[in-house]
Amino acid sequence: MTNRTVCLLSTGSHRKQGVKKIKICAVVAPGSTDPVKRLSVNLDHVATLREQRHTPYPDLTRAADLARAGGADGITLHLRGDRRHIQESDLAALSGGLLPVTLEIACTPENMEILRKYKPFAVTFVPERPEELTTEGGMNLSVASAMLARLIPEIRSLGIRVCLFLEPDEKALRLAKDLGATMVEIHTGGYAEGRVSVEEILQAADAGDSMGLEINAGHGLTVENARRLGQGKIHEFSIGHSIICRSVMVGLEEAVREMKAAIQG
Ligand code: PXP
């Protein structure tokens, strides 16, 4: 069975390397209109381990290479105000890499400087509270819409794709579209915690897709709960914590073996 490759878009996160455009392709199975889902791997928690001791390891560039070898289609980095995991230097190092970088960041005029400087492939605006353990919910567009309406045209003119992190709510998706976003990421945290049904996520994805939005989804997804979202109109999944946790389980044995060999002298 041969798959049809449809190139959805191209852009330039590789400008620093002199490569003007990269193509992001979606593979469509024959007879199907649903593209094969892309996976953007969130590397924040690799950086969390490093920042806990300010060691030079684990190396994020190497982590991105391993993610790519495993089939990742992109890398997601959340640059928080308190810089508790990803640093600007990570963004600089990974922006020139082989995978497109989606930068998660709060929507503030100060963060526009970061976007102008690094020009990631895409930006996902998220709400951010300094005390939160992780992003707690989608954006409140009634609060953020004036700022977004002001910033989105400039971001788009920089060639950066704009994505808004939203609850699975059709009204919010419509507002995002009206504000000029081309993508939305549906917050799946409530679904992962059993407060939101799989149908609610899939219906929101359907509604957004029929508005012409590209639909991403993420937060709290694991192999088990992500599988149930696979049939929906979700183009890209942004997943971090469960993948990094799982990598401990699949990699610990080898890491111990290496250390045991090293101490034999
Ligand atoms: N999407 C957004 C907007 C996020 O803030 C996060 C967490 O940084 C994720 C996806 C990834 O969530 P998780 O680490 O639970 O997979």
Tab-separated table of C-alpha atoms and ligand atoms in Angstrom:
chain	number	residue	atom	x	y	z
A	1	MET	CA	0.000	0.000	0.000
A	2	THR	CA	1.520	3.292	-1.009
A	3	ASN	CA	0.888	6.450	0.901
A	4	ARG	CA	0.385	9.820	-0.722
A	5	THR	CA	2.557	12.586	0.630
A	6	VAL	CA	0.906	15.976	0.813
A	7	CYS	CA	3.144	18.921	1.571
A	8	LEU	CA	1.044	21.159	3.714
A	9	LEU	CA	3.328	24.086	4.205
A	10	SER	CA	6.834	25.306	4.234
A	11	THR	CA	8.656	27.829	6.305
A	12	GLY	CA	12.038	28.841	7.549
A	13	SER	CA	13.161	27.876	11.018
A	14	HIS	CA	16.493	27.033	9.428
A	15	ARG	CA	17.286	30.563	8.349
A	16	LYS	CA	20.440	30.681	10.432
A	17	GLN	CA	21.827	27.727	8.483
A	18	GLY	CA	21.041	29.467	5.210
A	19	VAL	CA	18.244	27.023	4.362
A	20	LYS	CA	15.312	29.131	3.276
A	21	LYS	CA	12.494	26.639	3.496
A	22	ILE	CA	11.679	23.299	4.993
A	23	LYS	CA	8.677	21.291	3.988
A	24	ILE	CA	6.360	19.823	6.557
A	25	CYS	CA	4.671	16.894	4.924
A	26	ALA	CA	1.669	14.898	5.975
A	27	VAL	CA	1.223	11.382	4.687
A	28	VAL	CA	-2.307	10.521	3.610
A	29	ALA	CA	-3.296	6.875	3.310
A	30	PRO	CA	-5.101	6.020	0.050
A	31	GLY	CA	-8.835	6.601	0.290
A	32	SER	CA	-8.424	8.674	3.422
A	33	THR	CA	-8.559	12.413	3.889
A	34	ASP	CA	-7.022	12.241	7.330
A	35	PRO	CA	-3.348	13.072	7.377
A	36	VAL	CA	-0.989	10.907	9.373
A	37	LYS	CA	-0.532	12.634	12.717
A	38	ARG	CA	2.611	14.576	13.473
A	39	LEU	CA	4.315	14.391	16.841
A	40	SER	CA	6.175	17.343	18.286
A	41	VAL	CA	8.209	16.161	21.255
A	42	ASN	CA	8.387	18.552	24.184
A	43	LEU	CA	11.929	18.503	25.585
A	44	ASP	CA	11.260	20.698	28.631
A	45	HIS	CA	11.769	17.867	31.092
A	46	VAL	CA	15.135	16.939	29.652
A	47	ALA	CA	16.115	20.528	30.475
A	48	THR	CA	14.458	20.228	33.914
A	49	LEU	CA	16.891	17.430	34.827
A	50	ARG	CA	19.828	19.535	33.668
A	51	GLU	CA	18.665	22.681	35.467
A	52	GLN	CA	18.219	20.835	38.764
A	53	ARG	CA	22.005	20.594	39.079
A	54	HIS	CA	23.177	23.037	36.389
A	55	THR	CA	25.135	20.238	34.727
A	56	PRO	CA	26.063	20.337	31.024
A	57	TYR	CA	24.047	17.112	30.574
A	58	PRO	CA	21.617	15.878	29.410
A	59	ASP	CA	22.368	17.503	26.064
A	60	LEU	CA	19.205	18.821	24.437
A	61	THR	CA	20.620	18.719	20.932
A	62	ARG	CA	21.348	15.036	21.377
A	63	ALA	CA	17.863	14.550	22.826
A	64	ALA	CA	16.400	16.224	19.733
A	65	ASP	CA	18.461	13.903	17.499
A	66	LEU	CA	17.161	10.865	19.393
A	67	ALA	CA	13.590	12.151	19.159
A	68	ARG	CA	14.071	12.598	15.427
A	69	ALA	CA	15.462	9.066	15.127
A	70	GLY	CA	12.316	7.848	16.876
A	71	GLY	CA	10.118	9.622	14.309
A	72	ALA	CA	9.453	13.012	15.917
A	73	ASP	CA	8.278	15.580	13.409
A	74	GLY	CA	9.163	18.553	15.549
A	75	ILE	CA	10.430	19.767	18.888
A	76	THR	CA	8.467	21.844	21.374
A	77	LEU	CA	10.169	24.089	23.920
A	78	HIS	CA	8.392	26.099	26.602
A	79	LEU	CA	10.424	29.164	27.504
A	80	ARG	CA	9.008	30.160	30.877
A	81	GLY	CA	9.400	33.501	32.554
A	82	ASP	CA	11.281	31.841	35.432
A	83	ARG	CA	13.470	29.823	32.998
A	84	ARG	CA	12.993	26.740	35.156
A	85	HIS	CA	13.761	24.397	32.281
A	86	ILE	CA	14.402	25.677	28.740
A	87	GLN	CA	16.939	28.523	28.438
A	88	GLU	CA	17.357	30.940	25.570
A	89	SER	CA	20.593	29.108	24.710
A	90	ASP	CA	18.524	25.930	24.096
A	91	LEU	CA	16.295	27.826	21.745
A	92	ALA	CA	19.364	29.161	19.925
A	93	ALA	CA	20.933	25.672	19.690
A	94	LEU	CA	17.792	23.880	18.534
A	95	SER	CA	16.530	26.555	16.140
A	96	GLY	CA	19.217	25.621	13.640
A	97	GLY	CA	18.518	21.891	13.913
A	98	LEU	CA	16.795	19.469	11.583
A	99	LEU	CA	13.426	19.527	13.329
A	100	PRO	CA	11.072	22.523	13.295
A	101	VAL	CA	10.832	24.171	16.702
A	102	THR	CA	7.518	25.186	18.217
A	103	LEU	CA	8.072	27.703	20.970
A	104	GLU	CA	5.532	27.807	23.785
A	105	ILE	CA	5.557	31.164	25.466
A	106	ALA	CA	3.301	33.668	27.241
A	107	CYS	CA	1.821	36.365	25.036
A	108	THR	CA	3.594	39.527	26.206
A	109	PRO	CA	5.225	42.424	24.339
A	110	GLU	CA	8.572	41.477	26.009
A	111	ASN	CA	8.395	37.989	24.508
A	112	MET	CA	8.085	39.540	21.040
A	113	GLU	CA	11.830	40.235	21.309
A	114	ILE	CA	12.417	36.472	21.637
A	115	LEU	CA	10.276	35.777	18.580
A	116	ARG	CA	12.029	38.458	16.526
A	117	LYS	CA	15.432	37.121	17.535
A	118	TYR	CA	14.921	33.368	17.110
A	119	LYS	CA	12.059	33.186	14.595
A	120	PRO	CA	10.882	29.698	15.558
A	121	PHE	CA	8.878	27.645	13.111
A	122	ALA	CA	5.753	28.235	15.189
A	123	VAL	CA	4.751	29.901	18.408
A	124	THR	CA	2.094	28.543	20.721
A	125	PHE	CA	0.826	31.181	23.114
A	126	VAL	CA	-0.003	29.782	26.520
A	127	PRO	CA	-1.221	31.334	29.750
A	128	GLU	CA	1.467	31.284	32.405
A	129	ARG	CA	1.380	31.623	36.185
A	130	PRO	CA	4.758	31.647	37.955
A	131	GLU	CA	3.528	29.312	40.743
A	132	GLU	CA	2.007	26.703	38.443
A	133	LEU	CA	3.631	23.267	38.104
A	134	THR	CA	2.697	23.138	34.438
A	135	THR	CA	0.328	24.999	32.102
A	136	GLU	CA	-3.053	24.799	33.791
A	137	GLY	CA	-5.490	25.546	31.001
A	138	GLY	CA	-6.176	27.227	27.706
A	139	MET	CA	-5.922	30.973	27.089
A	140	ASN	CA	-8.724	33.274	28.098
A	141	LEU	CA	-9.225	35.065	24.796
A	142	SER	CA	-11.558	37.655	26.231
A	143	VAL	CA	-8.568	38.894	28.255
A	144	ALA	CA	-5.851	38.315	25.645
A	145	SER	CA	-7.617	39.254	22.412
A	146	ALA	CA	-6.541	42.918	22.277
A	147	MET	CA	-2.892	41.959	22.737
A	148	LEU	CA	-3.165	39.088	20.227
A	149	ALA	CA	-4.850	41.276	17.628
A	150	ARG	CA	-1.919	43.685	17.962
A	151	LEU	CA	0.863	41.048	17.915
A	152	ILE	CA	-0.362	38.369	15.486
A	153	PRO	CA	0.096	40.409	12.269
A	154	GLU	CA	3.739	41.127	13.120
A	155	ILE	CA	4.414	37.506	14.090
A	156	ARG	CA	2.917	36.296	10.840
A	157	SER	CA	4.967	38.846	8.902
A	158	LEU	CA	8.095	37.300	10.491
A	159	GLY	CA	7.088	33.978	8.883
A	160	ILE	CA	6.189	32.411	12.234
A	161	ARG	CA	3.013	30.334	12.465
A	162	VAL	CA	0.729	31.344	15.297
A	163	CYS	CA	-1.002	28.772	17.462
A	164	LEU	CA	-3.198	29.490	20.484
A	165	PHE	CA	-3.562	27.018	23.343
A	166	LEU	CA	-7.290	26.749	24.021
A	167	GLU	CA	-9.858	24.726	25.870
A	168	PRO	CA	-11.978	22.430	23.640
A	169	ASP	CA	-14.573	25.165	23.159
A	170	GLU	CA	-15.973	26.028	19.743
A	171	LYS	CA	-16.481	29.708	20.586
A	172	ALA	CA	-12.845	30.076	21.580
A	173	LEU	CA	-11.744	28.375	18.354
A	174	ARG	CA	-13.872	30.779	16.302
A	175	LEU	CA	-12.389	33.756	18.121
A	176	ALA	CA	-8.878	32.408	17.501
A	177	LYS	CA	-9.648	32.175	13.802
A	178	ASP	CA	-11.046	35.706	13.770
A	179	LEU	CA	-7.894	36.946	15.480
A	180	GLY	CA	-5.768	35.555	12.640
A	181	ALA	CA	-4.384	32.378	14.222
A	182	THR	CA	-3.776	29.594	11.702
A	183	MET	CA	-3.483	26.872	14.318
A	184	VAL	CA	-4.903	26.071	17.703
A	185	GLU	CA	-3.716	23.569	20.248
A	186	ILE	CA	-6.571	21.983	22.131
A	187	HIS	CA	-5.804	21.579	25.826
A	188	THR	CA	-6.140	17.883	26.627
A	189	GLY	CA	-5.286	18.189	30.338
A	190	GLY	CA	-8.943	17.868	31.369
A	191	TYR	CA	-9.296	14.820	29.132
A	192	ALA	CA	-6.138	13.245	30.604
A	193	GLU	CA	-7.576	13.780	34.098
A	194	GLY	CA	-10.965	12.312	33.157
A	195	ARG	CA	-12.894	15.608	33.451
A	196	VAL	CA	-13.434	16.017	29.698
A	197	SER	CA	-14.640	13.255	27.399
A	198	VAL	CA	-12.812	12.047	24.325
A	199	GLU	CA	-15.902	13.099	22.309
A	200	GLU	CA	-15.576	16.702	23.491
A	201	ILE	CA	-11.990	16.844	22.273
A	202	LEU	CA	-12.819	15.196	18.946
A	203	GLN	CA	-15.858	17.439	18.376
A	204	ALA	CA	-13.817	20.558	19.062
A	205	ALA	CA	-11.129	19.293	16.673
A	206	ASP	CA	-13.780	18.679	14.010
A	207	ALA	CA	-15.274	22.136	14.483
A	208	GLY	CA	-11.872	23.839	14.314
A	209	ASP	CA	-10.892	21.817	11.257
A	210	SER	CA	-14.062	22.874	9.438
A	211	MET	CA	-13.213	26.514	10.256
A	212	GLY	CA	-9.950	25.958	8.357
A	213	LEU	CA	-7.786	25.886	11.465
A	214	GLU	CA	-4.956	23.440	11.798
A	215	ILE	CA	-5.579	21.485	14.983
A	216	ASN	CA	-2.942	20.462	17.480
A	217	ALA	CA	-3.556	18.873	20.849
A	218	GLY	CA	-1.517	18.376	23.946
A	219	HIS	CA	-1.022	18.210	27.667
A	220	GLY	CA	-1.063	15.146	29.878
A	221	LEU	CA	-1.105	12.729	26.954
A	222	THR	CA	0.214	9.204	27.356
A	223	VAL	CA	0.412	6.282	24.937
A	224	GLU	CA	-2.932	5.039	26.299
A	225	ASN	CA	-4.989	8.227	26.189
A	226	ALA	CA	-3.393	9.613	22.984
A	227	ARG	CA	-4.391	6.493	21.049
A	228	ARG	CA	-8.091	7.342	21.498
A	229	LEU	CA	-7.544	10.763	19.919
A	230	GLY	CA	-5.886	9.269	16.866
A	231	GLN	CA	-9.103	9.016	14.833
A	232	GLY	CA	-9.857	12.734	15.124
A	233	LYS	CA	-9.009	15.750	12.983
A	234	ILE	CA	-5.921	16.473	15.033
A	235	HIS	CA	-2.905	17.197	12.884
A	236	GLU	CA	-0.196	17.396	15.507
A	237	PHE	CA	0.284	16.188	19.059
A	238	SER	CA	2.562	17.997	21.468
A	239	ILE	CA	3.722	15.516	24.095
A	240	GLY	CA	6.527	15.689	26.618
A	241	HIS	CA	6.247	14.464	30.182
A	242	SER	CA	5.066	10.898	29.524
A	243	ILE	CA	7.661	10.382	26.773
A	244	ILE	CA	10.527	11.580	28.959
A	245	CYS	CA	9.256	9.419	31.859
A	246	ARG	CA	8.993	6.408	29.597
A	247	SER	CA	12.504	6.993	28.291
A	248	VAL	CA	13.794	6.472	31.861
A	249	MET	CA	12.127	3.070	31.888
A	250	VAL	CA	13.402	1.997	28.500
A	251	GLY	CA	16.887	3.468	29.004
A	252	LEU	CA	17.761	2.868	32.672
A	253	GLU	CA	19.028	-0.665	32.211
A	254	GLU	CA	21.541	0.412	29.565
A	255	ALA	CA	22.675	3.417	31.626
A	256	VAL	CA	23.361	1.181	34.632
A	257	ARG	CA	25.216	-1.313	32.441
A	258	GLU	CA	27.470	1.489	31.134
A	259	MET	CA	28.230	2.709	34.672
A	260	LYS	CA	28.875	-0.796	35.992
A	261	ALA	CA	31.392	-1.326	33.179
A	262	ALA	CA	33.021	2.065	33.862
A	263	ILE	CA	33.684	1.413	37.568
A	264	GLN	CA	35.449	-1.861	36.867
A	265	GLY	CA	38.528	0.277	36.109
B	1	PXP	N1	1.151	21.712	25.183
B	1	PXP	C1	1.285	22.779	26.004
B	1	PXP	C2	0.688	24.070	25.582
B	1	PXP	C3	2.017	22.691	27.192
B	1	PXP	O1	2.170	23.778	27.984
B	1	PXP	C4	2.618	21.458	27.517
B	1	PXP	C5	3.455	21.358	28.761
B	1	PXP	O2	4.571	22.206	28.639
B	1	PXP	C6	2.443	20.375	26.637
B	1	PXP	C7	1.689	20.528	25.498
B	1	PXP	C8	3.055	19.043	26.903
B	1	PXP	O3	2.407	18.468	27.986
B	1	PXP	P1	2.970	17.139	28.630
B	1	PXP	O4	4.365	17.453	29.102
B	1	PXP	O5	2.004	16.851	29.736
B	1	PXP	O6	2.979	16.099	27.565
